[in-house]
Amino acid sequence: MVTFSCQATAASASPNFTATWRPDVDPHVVLVLLAGALGVYDPGDDDTPPDPAAVAAHVPLLVVDLLAVTGVPFAGCLEAAFAEVARTERYDD
């Protein structure tokens, strides 16, 4: 199961997430990533779901921002994420 600190990481994103050095950052894509991480995003309800390339470009930026804001070590969150994937694969029908 994902540890509380890693879940809190997704929930405590900086409300001022801006990347002036990356003017192509799309707040909608960041919102989709956060909602997806929290399990509340349904692409069927999104009139303009982001394309996979946009998602792939925004994930590293969001991860870096979340780690900087929370101070949570990346290795611990990555380990927890892989453990959750393994758990889901084991118990999900």
Tab-separated table of C-alpha atoms in Angstrom:
chain	number	residue	atom	x	y	z
A	1	MET	CA	0.000	0.000	0.000
A	2	VAL	CA	1.235	3.533	-0.727
A	3	THR	CA	2.498	5.154	2.433
A	4	PHE	CA	0.695	8.147	3.874
A	5	SER	CA	3.629	10.450	3.186
A	6	CYS	CA	3.545	9.628	-0.505
A	7	GLN	CA	-0.214	10.082	-0.662
A	8	ALA	CA	0.183	13.371	1.147
A	9	THR	CA	2.757	14.325	-1.458
A	10	ALA	CA	0.154	14.163	-4.210
A	11	ALA	CA	-2.385	16.019	-2.101
A	12	SER	CA	-0.032	18.806	-1.047
A	13	ALA	CA	1.107	20.087	-4.414
A	14	SER	CA	2.086	23.693	-4.459
A	15	PRO	CA	-0.994	25.745	-5.394
A	16	ASN	CA	1.396	28.115	-7.147
A	17	PHE	CA	2.769	25.436	-9.469
A	18	THR	CA	4.115	27.546	-12.280
A	19	ALA	CA	7.049	26.951	-14.464
A	20	THR	CA	8.099	30.262	-15.917
A	21	TRP	CA	11.057	28.485	-17.459
A	22	ARG	CA	8.595	26.135	-19.207
A	23	PRO	CA	5.828	28.282	-20.684
A	24	ASP	CA	4.270	25.188	-22.273
A	25	VAL	CA	3.197	23.783	-18.881
A	26	ASP	CA	-0.537	23.205	-19.077
A	27	PRO	CA	-2.358	23.531	-15.726
A	28	HIS	CA	-5.094	21.191	-16.990
A	29	VAL	CA	-2.550	18.413	-17.535
A	30	VAL	CA	-1.131	18.973	-14.038
A	31	LEU	CA	-4.659	18.788	-12.623
A	32	VAL	CA	-5.322	15.561	-14.540
A	33	LEU	CA	-2.118	14.062	-13.130
A	34	LEU	CA	-3.000	15.017	-9.562
A	35	ALA	CA	-6.583	13.796	-9.906
A	36	GLY	CA	-5.329	10.554	-11.443
A	37	ALA	CA	-2.858	10.038	-8.614
A	38	LEU	CA	-5.691	10.469	-6.135
A	39	GLY	CA	-7.922	8.095	-8.084
A	40	VAL	CA	-10.606	10.656	-8.888
A	41	TYR	CA	-9.945	11.319	-12.584
A	42	ASP	CA	-12.260	9.783	-15.156
A	43	PRO	CA	-11.103	10.456	-18.722
A	44	GLY	CA	-14.627	9.726	-19.925
A	45	ASP	CA	-15.830	12.830	-18.092
A	46	ASP	CA	-13.106	15.064	-19.547
A	47	ASP	CA	-14.087	16.987	-22.684
A	48	THR	CA	-10.439	17.616	-23.503
A	49	PRO	CA	-8.294	14.815	-22.049
A	50	PRO	CA	-4.572	15.450	-22.473
A	51	ASP	CA	-2.730	13.432	-25.055
A	52	PRO	CA	-0.120	10.902	-23.883
A	53	ALA	CA	2.788	13.098	-25.028
A	54	ALA	CA	1.569	15.992	-22.864
A	55	VAL	CA	1.149	13.684	-19.879
A	56	ALA	CA	4.647	12.263	-20.372
A	57	ALA	CA	6.114	15.769	-20.581
A	58	HIS	CA	4.378	16.981	-17.418
A	59	VAL	CA	4.965	14.006	-15.110
A	60	PRO	CA	8.650	14.743	-14.389
A	61	LEU	CA	7.895	18.413	-13.716
A	62	LEU	CA	5.132	17.551	-11.273
A	63	VAL	CA	7.231	14.931	-9.485
A	64	VAL	CA	10.115	17.370	-9.046
A	65	ASP	CA	7.752	20.043	-7.719
A	66	LEU	CA	6.074	17.649	-5.281
A	67	LEU	CA	9.387	16.352	-3.974
A	68	ALA	CA	10.708	19.884	-3.523
A	69	VAL	CA	7.600	21.010	-1.631
A	70	THR	CA	7.341	18.020	0.683
A	71	GLY	CA	10.947	16.960	1.113
A	72	VAL	CA	9.871	13.319	0.762
A	73	PRO	CA	12.737	11.195	-0.627
A	74	PHE	CA	12.122	9.994	-4.180
A	75	ALA	CA	13.398	6.477	-3.490
A	76	GLY	CA	10.788	5.887	-0.784
A	77	CYS	CA	7.895	7.037	-2.976
A	78	LEU	CA	9.145	5.015	-5.925
A	79	GLU	CA	9.459	1.908	-3.761
A	80	ALA	CA	5.949	2.461	-2.370
A	81	ALA	CA	4.546	2.946	-5.872
A	82	PHE	CA	6.080	-0.303	-7.141
A	83	ALA	CA	4.814	-2.121	-4.043
A	84	GLU	CA	1.307	-0.797	-4.701
A	85	VAL	CA	1.464	-1.910	-8.349
A	86	ALA	CA	2.591	-5.367	-7.238
A	87	ARG	CA	-0.179	-5.531	-4.621
A	88	THR	CA	-2.804	-4.460	-7.150
A	89	GLU	CA	-1.603	-7.003	-9.693
A	90	ARG	CA	-1.776	-9.740	-7.060
A	91	TYR	CA	-5.255	-8.944	-5.754
A	92	ASP	CA	-7.022	-7.234	-8.656
A	93	ASP	CA	-9.252	-9.436	-10.759
